[in-house]
Each structure stands twice: as structure tokens, then as C-alpha cells.
PDB file of C-alpha atoms in Angstrom:
ATOM      1  CA  MET A   1       0.000   0.000   0.000  1.00 64.00           C
ATOM      2  CA  ASN A   2       3.041   2.245  -0.246  1.00 63.00           C
ATOM      3  CA  GLY A   3       2.897   2.676  -4.013  1.00 54.00           C
ATOM      4  CA  ARG A   4       5.881   3.598  -6.106  1.00 51.00           C
ATOM      5  CA  GLY A   5       8.737   5.214  -4.222  1.00 49.00           C
ATOM      6  CA  GLY A   6       6.937   4.858  -0.887  1.00 61.00           C
ATOM      7  CA  ASN A   7       4.580   7.770  -1.593  1.00 76.00           C
ATOM      8  CA  GLY A   8       1.465   5.776  -0.835  1.00 84.00           C
ATOM      9  CA  VAL A   9      -1.452   5.059  -3.147  1.00 88.00           C
ATOM     10  CA  PRO A  10      -4.501   7.202  -3.916  1.00 88.00           C
ATOM     11  CA  LEU A  11      -7.409   6.255  -1.694  1.00 88.00           C
ATOM     12  CA  GLU A  12      -9.703   5.742  -4.691  1.00 86.00           C
ATOM     13  CA  ASP A  13      -7.187   3.298  -6.251  1.00 87.00           C
ATOM     14  CA  PHE A  14      -7.123   1.268  -3.048  1.00 88.00           C
ATOM     15  CA  ILE A  15     -10.940   1.076  -2.901  1.00 87.00           C
ATOM     16  CA  GLN A  16     -11.178   0.212  -6.605  1.00 85.00           C
ATOM     17  CA  ALA A  17      -8.603  -2.584  -6.248  1.00 88.00           C
ATOM     18  CA  LEU A  18     -10.473  -3.974  -3.249  1.00 87.00           C
ATOM     19  CA  SER A  19     -13.844  -3.908  -4.997  1.00 85.00           C
ATOM     20  CA  SER A  20     -12.314  -5.481  -8.127  1.00 85.00           C
ATOM     21  CA  GLN A  21     -11.045  -8.446  -6.096  1.00 87.00           C
ATOM     22  CA  LEU A  22     -14.461  -8.859  -4.458  1.00 84.00           C
ATOM     23  CA  ASP A  23     -16.049  -8.835  -7.924  1.00 84.00           C
ATOM     24  CA  ARG A  24     -13.723 -11.663  -8.989  1.00 86.00           C
ATOM     25  CA  VAL A  25     -14.732 -13.644  -5.919  1.00 84.00           C
ATOM     26  CA  GLN A  26     -18.401 -13.172  -6.810  1.00 82.00           C
ATOM     27  CA  SER A  27     -17.755 -14.224 -10.415  1.00 84.00           C
ATOM     28  CA  GLY A  28     -15.980 -17.343  -9.195  1.00 85.00           C
ATOM     29  CA  MET A  29     -18.936 -18.283  -7.020  1.00 84.00           C
ATOM     30  CA  ALA A  30     -21.296 -17.784  -9.965  1.00 84.00           C
ATOM     31  CA  LEU A  31     -19.173 -20.224 -12.020  1.00 85.00           C
ATOM     32  CA  LYS A  32     -19.382 -22.794  -9.233  1.00 84.00           C
ATOM     33  CA  VAL A  33     -23.177 -22.553  -9.287  1.00 84.00           C
ATOM     34  CA  LYS A  34     -23.256 -23.049 -13.070  1.00 86.00           C
ATOM     35  CA  ALA A  35     -20.943 -26.054 -12.709  1.00 86.00           C
ATOM     36  CA  GLY A  36     -23.324 -27.642 -10.182  1.00 85.00           C
ATOM     37  CA  LEU A  37     -20.920 -27.315  -7.237  1.00 84.00           C
ATOM     38  CA  PRO A  38     -22.206 -26.368  -3.780  1.00 84.00           C
ATOM     39  CA  LEU A  39     -21.406 -22.938  -2.336  1.00 78.00           C
ATOM     40  CA  THR A  40     -19.432 -23.176   0.895  1.00 79.00           C
ATOM     41  CA  PHE A  41     -19.409 -19.443   1.734  1.00 76.00           C
ATOM     42  CA  ALA A  42     -20.694 -16.048   0.599  1.00 75.00           C
ATOM     43  CA  VAL A  43     -19.427 -12.524   1.159  1.00 76.00           C
ATOM     44  CA  LYS A  44     -22.041 -10.142   2.513  1.00 78.00           C
ATOM     45  CA  ASP A  45     -20.177  -7.511   4.531  1.00 83.00           C
ATOM     46  CA  LEU A  46     -16.497  -6.663   4.794  1.00 85.00           C
ATOM     47  CA  SER A  47     -15.010  -4.332   7.415  1.00 89.00           C
ATOM     48  CA  LEU A  48     -11.400  -3.190   7.554  1.00 88.00           C
ATOM     49  CA  ASP A  49      -9.487  -1.140  10.119  1.00 89.00           C
ATOM     50  CA  LEU A  50      -6.346   0.260   8.517  1.00 88.00           C
ATOM     51  CA  LYS A  51      -3.485   1.896  10.362  1.00 89.00           C
ATOM     52  CA  ALA A  52      -2.052   4.274   7.806  1.00 90.00           C
ATOM     53  CA  HIS A  53      -0.578   7.685   7.185  1.00 90.00           C
ATOM     54  CA  VAL A  54      -2.963   9.979   5.306  1.00 91.00           C
ATOM     55  CA  GLU A  55      -1.389  12.567   2.995  1.00 89.00           C
ATOM     56  CA  VAL A  56      -3.016  15.156   0.769  1.00 87.00           C
ATOM     57  CA  ASP A  57      -1.204  15.752  -2.513  1.00 82.00           C
ATOM     58  CA  GLY A  58      -3.149  18.531  -4.239  1.00 77.00           C
ATOM     59  CA  PRO A  59      -6.558  17.059  -5.080  1.00 74.00           C
ATOM     60  CA  VAL A  60      -5.418  13.468  -4.337  1.00 82.00           C
ATOM     61  CA  VAL A  61      -5.726  11.812  -0.923  1.00 88.00           C
ATOM     62  CA  ARG A  62      -2.997   9.188  -0.477  1.00 90.00           C
ATOM     63  CA  ILE A  63      -2.646   6.520   2.173  1.00 90.00           C
ATOM     64  CA  ARG A  64       0.614   4.943   3.228  1.00 89.00           C
ATOM     65  CA  SER A  65       0.706   1.872   5.446  1.00 87.00           C
ATOM     66  CA  ALA A  66       2.114   2.268   8.916  1.00 87.00           C
ATOM     67  CA  GLY A  67       5.398   0.611   9.803  1.00 84.00           C
ATOM     68  CA  PRO A  68       6.371  -1.225  12.985  1.00 84.00           C
ATOM     69  CA  GLY A  69       6.420   1.123  15.958  1.00 82.00           C
ATOM     70  CA  ASP A  70       4.578   3.979  14.179  1.00 83.00           C
ATOM     71  CA  THR A  71       2.423   5.804  16.693  1.00 81.00           C
ATOM     72  CA  GLU A  72       1.327   8.902  14.776  1.00 85.00           C
ATOM     73  CA  THR A  73      -0.983   7.105  12.392  1.00 88.00           C
ATOM     74  CA  SER A  74      -4.626   7.386  11.467  1.00 90.00           C
ATOM     75  CA  THR A  75      -7.222   4.647  11.601  1.00 90.00           C
ATOM     76  CA  LEU A  76      -9.337   4.226   8.480  1.00 89.00           C
ATOM     77  CA  ARG A  77     -12.463   2.158   8.979  1.00 90.00           C
ATOM     78  CA  LEU A  78     -13.862   0.868   5.713  1.00 88.00           C
ATOM     79  CA  ALA A  79     -17.116  -1.075   5.626  1.00 88.00           C
ATOM     80  CA  MET A  80     -18.265  -2.629   2.359  1.00 84.00           C
ATOM     81  CA  THR A  81     -21.655  -4.243   1.987  1.00 82.00           C
ATOM     82  CA  THR A  82     -23.852  -5.664  -0.735  1.00 79.00           C
ATOM     83  CA  ILE A  83     -26.052  -3.407  -2.840  1.00 79.00           C
ATOM     84  CA  THR A  84     -29.029  -4.174  -5.058  1.00 78.00           C
ATOM     85  CA  ARG A  85     -29.248  -3.170  -8.703  1.00 79.00           C
ATOM     86  CA  PRO A  86     -32.186  -0.705  -8.241  1.00 83.00           C
ATOM     87  CA  LEU A  87     -30.354   1.047  -5.401  1.00 79.00           C
ATOM     88  CA  MET A  88     -27.150   1.284  -7.440  1.00 75.00           C
ATOM     89  CA  GLU A  89     -28.962   2.676 -10.504  1.00 75.00           C
ATOM     90  CA  GLU A  90     -30.872   5.166  -8.357  1.00 77.00           C
ATOM     91  CA  ASN A  91     -27.700   6.609  -6.816  1.00 69.00           C
ATOM     92  CA  THR A  92     -25.436   6.512  -9.878  1.00 64.00           C
ATOM     93  CA  ALA A  93     -25.340   8.967 -12.760  1.00 59.00           C
ATOM     94  CA  ALA A  94     -26.421   7.485 -16.075  1.00 56.00           C
ATOM     95  CA  ALA A  95     -23.440   6.109 -18.001  1.00 47.00           C
ATOM     96  CA  THR A  96     -25.052   6.829 -21.371  1.00 47.00           C
ATOM     97  CA  ALA A  97     -25.102  10.607 -21.608  1.00 51.00           C
ATOM     98  CA  ASP A  98     -26.763  12.682 -24.268  1.00 55.00           C
ATOM     99  CA  PRO A  99     -24.544  12.394 -27.373  1.00 54.00           C
ATOM    100  CA  SER A 100     -25.002  16.120 -27.986  1.00 55.00           C
ATOM    101  CA  ASP A 101     -23.710  16.954 -24.499  1.00 68.00           C
ATOM    102  CA  THR A 102     -20.187  18.219 -23.884  1.00 73.00           C
ATOM    103  CA  SER A 103     -17.850  17.582 -20.979  1.00 78.00           C
ATOM    104  CA  LEU A 104     -16.779  20.477 -18.796  1.00 80.00           C
ATOM    105  CA  HIS A 105     -13.148  20.012 -19.791  1.00 81.00           C
ATOM    106  CA  ASP A 106     -13.898  20.198 -23.532  1.00 78.00           C
ATOM    107  CA  ALA A 107     -16.208  23.214 -23.291  1.00 77.00           C
ATOM    108  CA  LEU A 108     -14.740  25.240 -20.409  1.00 80.00           C
ATOM    109  CA  GLY A 109     -11.122  24.076 -20.270  1.00 79.00           C
ATOM    110  CA  ALA A 110      -9.886  27.288 -21.905  1.00 77.00           C
ATOM    111  CA  ASP A 111     -11.806  29.551 -19.496  1.00 80.00           C
ATOM    112  CA  LEU A 112     -11.637  27.756 -16.147  1.00 83.00           C
ATOM    113  CA  SER A 113      -8.553  26.483 -14.358  1.00 85.00           C
ATOM    114  CA  PRO A 114      -8.040  22.760 -13.694  1.00 85.00           C
ATOM    115  CA  ASP A 115      -8.791  23.404 -10.021  1.00 83.00           C
ATOM    116  CA  ASP A 116     -12.095  25.115 -10.915  1.00 84.00           C
ATOM    117  CA  LEU A 117     -13.099  22.181 -13.149  1.00 86.00           C
ATOM    118  CA  ARG A 118     -12.148  19.709 -10.439  1.00 83.00           C
ATOM    119  CA  ARG A 119     -14.216  21.504  -7.800  1.00 82.00           C
ATOM    120  CA  LEU A 120     -17.231  21.527 -10.120  1.00 84.00           C
ATOM    121  CA  GLU A 121     -16.816  17.776 -10.687  1.00 82.00           C
ATOM    122  CA  TRP A 122     -16.611  17.262  -6.920  1.00 79.00           C
ATOM    123  CA  ALA A 123     -19.934  19.102  -6.681  1.00 77.00           C
ATOM    124  CA  GLY A 124     -21.433  16.516  -9.047  1.00 77.00           C
ATOM    125  CA  VAL A 125     -21.322  18.589 -12.246  1.00 82.00           C
ATOM    126  CA  GLN A 126     -19.805  16.580 -15.113  1.00 81.00           C
ATOM    127  CA  THR A 127     -21.245  18.109 -18.286  1.00 82.00           C
ATOM    128  CA  VAL A 128     -22.279  21.503 -19.640  1.00 81.00           C
ATOM    129  CA  SER A 129     -25.988  20.601 -19.635  1.00 81.00           C
ATOM    130  CA  GLN A 130     -25.794  19.688 -15.948  1.00 81.00           C
ATOM    131  CA  LEU A 131     -24.130  23.016 -15.211  1.00 83.00           C
ATOM    132  CA  ARG A 132     -26.801  24.911 -17.159  1.00 82.00           C
ATOM    133  CA  ARG A 133     -29.632  23.136 -15.325  1.00 83.00           C
ATOM    134  CA  LEU A 134     -27.987  23.946 -12.003  1.00 82.00           C
ATOM    135  CA  GLN A 135     -27.502  27.546 -13.121  1.00 81.00           C
ATOM    136  CA  GLU A 136     -31.197  27.884 -14.028  1.00 82.00           C
ATOM    137  CA  SER A 137     -32.403  26.369 -10.764  1.00 83.00           C
ATOM    138  CA  ALA A 138     -29.892  27.790  -8.280  1.00 81.00           C
ATOM    139  CA  GLY A 139     -27.967  30.574 -10.057  1.00 81.00           C
ATOM    140  CA  GLU A 140     -24.252  31.262 -10.469  1.00 80.00           C
ATOM    141  CA  ASN A 141     -23.830  32.609  -6.938  1.00 83.00           C
ATOM    142  CA  ALA A 142     -25.047  29.368  -5.359  1.00 83.00           C
ATOM    143  CA  ILE A 143     -22.800  27.299  -7.649  1.00 82.00           C
ATOM    144  CA  GLY A 144     -19.878  29.559  -6.819  1.00 81.00           C
ATOM    145  CA  ARG A 145     -20.389  29.091  -3.088  1.00 81.00           C
ATOM    146  CA  ILE A 146     -20.678  25.318  -3.377  1.00 78.00           C
ATOM    147  CA  ALA A 147     -17.775  24.790  -5.790  1.00 79.00           C
ATOM    148  CA  ASN A 148     -15.720  27.805  -4.690  1.00 81.00           C
ATOM    149  CA  VAL A 149     -15.634  29.186  -8.240  1.00 83.00           C
ATOM    150  CA  PRO A 150     -16.137  32.950  -8.818  1.00 84.00           C
ATOM    151  CA  ALA A 151     -19.649  33.522 -10.142  1.00 82.00           C
ATOM    152  CA  LEU A 152     -18.563  36.069 -12.752  1.00 84.00           C
ATOM    153  CA  ARG A 153     -15.923  33.747 -14.177  1.00 83.00           C
ATOM    154  CA  LEU A 154     -18.448  30.922 -14.275  1.00 83.00           C
ATOM    155  CA  ARG A 155     -21.043  33.068 -16.086  1.00 84.00           C
ATOM    156  CA  MET A 156     -18.546  34.221 -18.702  1.00 84.00           C
ATOM    157  CA  ALA A 157     -17.327  30.655 -19.286  1.00 83.00           C
ATOM    158  CA  LEU A 158     -20.905  29.418 -19.760  1.00 81.00           C
ATOM    159  CA  GLU A 159     -21.698  32.207 -22.210  1.00 82.00           C
ATOM    160  CA  ARG A 160     -18.630  31.330 -24.259  1.00 81.00           C
ATOM    161  CA  ALA A 161     -19.427  27.606 -24.126  1.00 79.00           C
ATOM    162  CA  SER A 162     -22.964  28.217 -25.405  1.00 80.00           C
ATOM    163  CA  GLN A 163     -21.721  29.891 -28.589  1.00 83.00           C
ATOM    164  CA  PRO A 164     -21.396  27.812 -31.796  1.00 87.00           C
ATOM    165  CA  ALA A 165     -17.858  26.790 -32.677  1.00 86.00           C
ATOM    166  CA  ILE A 166     -16.044  24.730 -35.330  1.00 88.00           C
ATOM    167  CA  HIS A 167     -13.426  22.256 -34.106  1.00 86.00           C
ATOM    168  CA  ASP A 168     -12.488  20.392 -37.268  1.00 88.00           C
ATOM    169  CA  VAL A 169     -13.446  19.906 -40.925  1.00 90.00           C
ATOM    170  CA  LEU A 170     -12.963  16.615 -42.750  1.00 88.00           C
ATOM    171  CA  VAL A 171     -13.687  15.693 -46.377  1.00 84.00           C
ATOM    172  CA  ASP A 172     -14.948  12.135 -46.893  1.00 78.00           C
ATOM    173  CA  ALA A 173     -13.850  10.246 -50.004  1.00 62.00           C
ATOM    174  CA  PRO A 174     -16.571   9.668 -52.640  1.00 56.00           C
ATOM    175  CA  VAL A 175     -18.516   6.436 -52.498  1.00 48.00           C
ATOM    176  CA  GLU A 176     -18.139   4.541 -55.769  1.00 51.00           C
ATOM    177  CA  ALA A 177     -21.161   2.823 -57.278  1.00 47.00           C
ATOM    178  CA  PRO A 178     -20.908  -0.989 -57.263  1.00 52.00           C
ATOM    179  CA  PRO A 179     -19.990  -2.531 -60.624  1.00 57.00           C
ATOM    180  CA  ARG A 180     -22.804  -4.029 -62.701  1.00 57.00           C
ATOM    181  CA  LEU A 181     -22.773  -7.813 -62.887  1.00 56.00           C
ATOM    182  CA  PRO A 182     -22.676  -9.333 -66.424  1.00 60.00           C
ATOM    183  CA  PHE A 183     -25.913 -10.860 -67.676  1.00 54.00           C
ATOM    184  CA  ASP A 184     -25.897 -14.543 -68.548  1.00 57.00           C
ATOM    185  CA  ALA A 185     -28.270 -15.175 -71.510  1.00 57.00           C
ATOM    186  CA  THR A 186     -27.715 -18.963 -71.622  1.00 60.00           C
ATOM    187  CA  PRO A 187     -31.095 -20.724 -72.380  1.00 59.00           C
ATOM    188  CA  ARG A 188     -32.571 -22.593 -69.423  1.00 56.00           C
ATOM    189  CA  PRO A 189     -34.045 -26.128 -69.523  1.00 57.00           C
ATOM    190  CA  PRO A 190     -37.826 -26.089 -70.091  1.00 56.00           C
ATOM    191  CA  PHE A 191     -38.794 -27.286 -66.604  1.00 48.00           C
ATOM    192  CA  GLU A 192     -36.082 -25.485 -64.639  1.00 49.00           C
ATOM    193  CA  ARG A 193     -37.298 -23.003 -62.112  1.00 49.00           C
ATOM    194  CA  ALA A 194     -36.974 -19.500 -63.467  1.00 46.00           C
ATOM    195  CA  SER A 195     -34.110 -17.469 -62.052  1.00 49.00           C
ATOM    196  CA  LEU A 196     -34.697 -14.054 -60.591  1.00 46.00           C
ATOM    197  CA  ASP A 197     -32.241 -12.443 -63.014  1.00 50.00           C
ATOM    198  CA  VAL A 198     -34.222 -13.569 -66.094  1.00 49.00           C
ATOM    199  CA  LEU A 199     -37.613 -12.300 -67.197  1.00 48.00           C
ATOM    200  CA  PRO A 200     -39.527 -14.847 -69.373  1.00 52.00           C
ATOM    201  CA  ILE A 201     -41.355 -13.546 -72.426  1.00 49.00           C
ATOM    202  CA  PRO A 202     -44.985 -14.711 -72.822  1.00 51.00           C
ATOM    203  CA  GLY A 203     -45.329 -16.936 -75.874  1.00 53.00           C
ATOM    204  CA  GLY A 204     -41.673 -17.962 -75.907  1.00 53.00           C
ATOM    205  CA  GLY A 205     -38.573 -16.231 -77.107  1.00 52.00           C
ATOM    206  CA  ASP A 206     -35.140 -15.550 -75.729  1.00 52.00           C
ATOM    207  CA  PRO A 207     -34.918 -14.396 -72.132  1.00 50.00           C
ATOM    208  CA  VAL A 208     -34.076 -10.792 -71.493  1.00 46.00           C
ATOM    209  CA  ALA A 209     -32.323  -9.173 -68.598  1.00 46.00           C
ATOM    210  CA  PRO A 210     -34.386  -7.119 -66.142  1.00 44.00           C
ATOM    211  CA  PRO A 211     -34.022  -3.345 -66.447  1.00 43.00           C
ATOM    212  CA  THR A 212     -31.017  -1.905 -64.656  1.00 42.00           C
ATOM    213  CA  PHE A 213     -30.589   1.536 -63.206  1.00 38.00           C
ATOM    214  CA  ASP A 214     -27.203   3.195 -63.004  1.00 39.00           C
ATOM    215  CA  ALA A 215     -26.720   4.420 -59.442  1.00 36.00           C
ATOM    216  CA  PRO A 216     -24.768   7.640 -59.743  1.00 37.00           C
ATOM    217  CA  SER A 217     -21.602   7.653 -57.696  1.00 44.00           C
ATOM    218  CA  ASP A 218     -22.094   9.746 -54.608  1.00 58.00           C
ATOM    219  CA  GLY A 219     -19.648  12.627 -54.482  1.00 67.00           C
ATOM    220  CA  PRO A 220     -17.557  13.517 -51.459  1.00 82.00           C
ATOM    221  CA  HIS A 221     -19.108  14.954 -48.318  1.00 87.00           C
ATOM    222  CA  ILE A 222     -17.714  17.533 -45.934  1.00 90.00           C
ATOM    223  CA  ARG A 223     -18.034  16.870 -42.208  1.00 91.00           C
ATOM    224  CA  VAL A 224     -17.955  19.906 -39.944  1.00 92.00           C
ATOM    225  CA  ALA A 225     -17.312  18.986 -36.293  1.00 90.00           C
ATOM    226  CA  GLY A 226     -17.967  21.469 -33.515  1.00 87.00           C
ATOM    227  CA  ARG A 227     -20.437  22.351 -30.784  1.00 84.00           C
ATOM    228  CA  ASN A 228     -23.814  24.088 -30.600  1.00 84.00           C
ATOM    229  CA  LEU A 229     -24.061  23.985 -34.395  1.00 88.00           C
ATOM    230  CA  LEU A 230     -27.881  23.831 -34.228  1.00 87.00           C
ATOM    231  CA  ARG A 231     -28.336  26.295 -31.386  1.00 82.00           C
ATOM    232  CA  ASP A 232     -30.626  28.661 -33.322  1.00 83.00           C
ATOM    233  CA  GLY A 233     -31.734  26.223 -36.027  1.00 88.00           C
ATOM    234  CA  GLN A 234     -30.130  24.682 -39.075  1.00 88.00           C
ATOM    235  CA  PRO A 235     -27.287  26.849 -40.368  1.00 91.00           C
ATOM    236  CA  ILE A 236     -26.264  27.761 -43.908  1.00 92.00           C
ATOM    237  CA  VAL A 237     -22.958  26.309 -45.127  1.00 92.00           C
ATOM    238  CA  ARG A 238     -20.906  27.849 -47.918  1.00 91.00           C
ATOM    239  CA  LEU A 239     -17.584  27.072 -49.526  1.00 89.00           C
ATOM    240  CA  GLY A 240     -16.403  30.261 -51.138  1.00 86.00           C
ATOM    241  CA  ASP A 241     -19.467  31.751 -52.852  1.00 86.00           C
ATOM    242  CA  GLU A 242     -21.277  28.424 -53.319  1.00 88.00           C
ATOM    243  CA  ARG A 243     -23.975  27.324 -50.894  1.00 90.00           C
ATOM    244  CA  LEU A 244     -23.734  23.649 -49.944  1.00 91.00           C
ATOM    245  CA  HIS A 245     -26.579  21.228 -49.291  1.00 90.00           C
ATOM    246  CA  VAL A 246     -26.811  19.988 -45.671  1.00 91.00           C
ATOM    247  CA  VAL A 247     -27.339  16.214 -45.739  1.00 90.00           C
ATOM    248  CA  ALA A 248     -27.417  15.557 -41.980  1.00 90.00           C
ATOM    249  CA  ALA A 249     -27.039  17.695 -38.893  1.00 89.00           C
ATOM    250  CA  ASN A 250     -26.777  17.423 -35.130  1.00 89.00           C
ATOM    251  CA  PRO A 251     -25.423  19.852 -32.507  1.00 85.00           C
ATOM    252  CA  LYS A 252     -21.915  18.383 -32.837  1.00 86.00           C
ATOM    253  CA  GLU A 253     -21.625  17.707 -36.568  1.00 90.00           C
ATOM    254  CA  LEU A 254     -22.846  18.918 -39.949  1.00 91.00           C
ATOM    255  CA  VAL A 255     -22.586  16.721 -43.046  1.00 92.00           C
ATOM    256  CA  VAL A 256     -22.820  18.657 -46.306  1.00 91.00           C
ATOM    257  CA  ARG A 257     -22.470  17.653 -49.929  1.00 89.00           C
ATOM    258  CA  ALA A 258     -19.268  18.871 -51.544  1.00 86.00           C
ATOM    259  CA  PRO A 259     -19.559  21.571 -54.249  1.00 86.00           C
ATOM    260  CA  VAL A 260     -20.433  20.538 -57.792  1.00 80.00           C
ATOM    261  CA  SER A 261     -17.292  22.236 -59.050  1.00 78.00           C
ATOM    262  CA  GLY A 262     -15.189  19.715 -57.137  1.00 78.00           C
ATOM    263  CA  VAL A 263     -13.049  22.470 -55.589  1.00 79.00           C
ATOM    264  CA  LEU A 264     -12.346  21.435 -51.995  1.00 82.00           C
ATOM    265  CA  SER A 265     -10.219  24.358 -50.891  1.00 83.00           C
ATOM    266  CA  GLY A 266     -10.900  27.858 -49.693  1.00 87.00           C
ATOM    267  CA  THR A 267     -12.934  29.293 -46.836  1.00 89.00           C
ATOM    268  CA  LEU A 268     -15.750  27.178 -45.422  1.00 90.00           C
ATOM    269  CA  GLU A 269     -18.371  29.330 -43.710  1.00 92.00           C
ATOM    270  CA  VAL A 270     -21.182  28.253 -41.379  1.00 92.00           C
ATOM    271  CA  GLU A 271     -23.835  30.922 -40.754  1.00 91.00           C
ATOM    272  CA  THR A 272     -26.418  30.387 -38.013  1.00 89.00           C
ATOM    273  CA  PRO A 273     -29.978  31.786 -38.210  1.00 90.00           C
ATOM    274  CA  ALA A 274     -28.918  34.346 -35.568  1.00 87.00           C
ATOM    275  CA  GLY A 275     -26.288  35.726 -37.938  1.00 88.00           C
ATOM    276  CA  VAL A 276     -23.205  34.211 -36.266  1.00 88.00           C
ATOM    277  CA  ARG A 277     -20.604  33.324 -38.907  1.00 90.00           C
ATOM    278  CA  LEU A 278     -17.956  30.677 -38.308  1.00 91.00           C
ATOM    279  CA  ARG A 279     -15.092  30.243 -40.771  1.00 91.00           C
ATOM    280  CA  HIS A 280     -12.599  27.460 -41.350  1.00 90.00           C
ATOM    281  CA  GLN A 281      -9.853  27.506 -43.981  1.00 89.00           C
ATOM    282  CA  LEU A 282      -9.474  24.382 -46.116  1.00 85.00           C
ATOM    283  CA  PRO A 283      -5.881  24.077 -47.356  1.00 79.00           C
ATOM    284  CA  ASP A 284      -5.170  23.697 -51.086  1.00 71.00           C
ATOM    285  CA  GLY A 285      -4.825  20.125 -52.290  1.00 56.00           C
ATOM    286  CA  SER A 286      -6.072  18.730 -49.006  1.00 47.00           C
ATOM    287  CA  GLY A 287      -9.456  18.036 -47.586  1.00 45.00           C
ATOM    288  CA  ARG A 288      -8.570  19.053 -44.096  1.00 46.00           C
TER     289      ARG A 288
END
């Protein structure tokens, strides 16, 4: 429990390692049941009294095991018990977040310090939508008191994070149409079941191939990655002076059809219904 160099281990790592070993014990017992073997014991509660040195290294609490004769140590009492699935789901944040949501680090990392972000996460705020809901219900001043983050700095960071922004632009390669299969006009025996690729002619005659339709090859698409791209509605996308057709859109990505001219360089512009214009320069000879 002393970690590398005798600096101790983070308390959360110790608890995670302990719970992982208990999970393996439970999995082993489940295998015994499936194999038809009797269970000789079960783990319900586990209590530990640890004599250790507790050290605070910035935001990390470390514990270091006590040596022989150590008197100035702390006693950590850990009690682990079983928990039911409904209770665990009720007290745990959903693992599948809204795909349009953004983490605090991605949206506010340029405006808030790592310590500010960490204090917000300690207060239970993990994403921008959670922070906005808390702001609407409690206000910046209450959040600032709880997380010890200046309210003005928090308000300015949220305003910046709510603005549309472009992070990256990528040009997808065109999708080629599949090649047409050759038609086999070999006559079939009279009682052979008709094949789907042959259309019989009433009254006899040579078989003919069914009509075919040439699927035009789909040209390249431009993917615009960012945030809040649909904040005020679907935006207008232009490359140079040509307006591009938006094929698909969500708050984090726009997919537009490349220009008919085939020119994939110049200034790509995204204009929101509110009049906000975002620009990204596509380099010559490259789609990115």
C-alpha cells in the first residue's frame, strides 16, 4: 500500500482494487453454481481497520501503510456491503449521456482552471448541460459558493461555451457505385425453375435481362465537427461563394455535400440563423 517510491497510493485506487477483487470472488462463485458445485461461503459484509498515514497531494488523498512502531498514524475504517441493482442505478449517474452533451473540460477548459473544473466535478457537475440546469435552478452565486468558483468567471465561461464553434473539418472520399454484374443469356431447360435475373417472355422467345438503373456515384461529403451547431436552427454552409446542401445535422456535426465544381479548398463558412458566422480555412490540395 506504499505505491511507487513509498509515496502511498490514492485512496480511490485502493478502494477500486479492493472492490475489483471482491467482484472476482463473486464471479468465481457464480461459475461454481453453473458447474453444479455447492457454495461453501458467501461474502455479505467486509469491514477493515487500517493503520495508515494519510497525505493530501493537491486534489489526491494518499494513504501509506504504517510501519512497525509507528504511533502517529490514522485509523481508516472501511465497511463494504452488498447493494441491489435498483439502489445502485438510483444513486449513480447514467453512463449513457446525451450524445449532444459536452464535458466540462472540452467546453470550459480554456476559461476555467483545472482546479475550478475539479471543484465543479466534486460538486457533481460533469457536463455543460448539468451546469446549465444547475444555473437555471440555483444561479451562479449558489454554484460559486458550493464549488468555490467565482460567479462572474463561471457566467462568462458558460456564455462562451454556449456559442457555436467549429473544431475540425474533414472531407470524406466519394462512395463509388458498385460494378454491374454481367448478364448470362444462356437458355434454361424447359422445366427449370426461373431465375430471378431472367424475365420470361410470354409466348416464348429468348430471355431478357431485367431493367437496370445506373446508381450515380455519390460525391464527397464535408463533415464539420464542432459544438452548438444547431443552437438557433439549421445553419447555412458555404464554400467560397457556393452554398452547400446539408445532408445531416446534429449539434456536434454537420454533413454537407461537396460543391459541384469539385473544388475542396478555400474558406468554409457556417452561418447560423442568428447571424453568427464561423469560418474554417481548407488548405489547397487537401481536404482538411
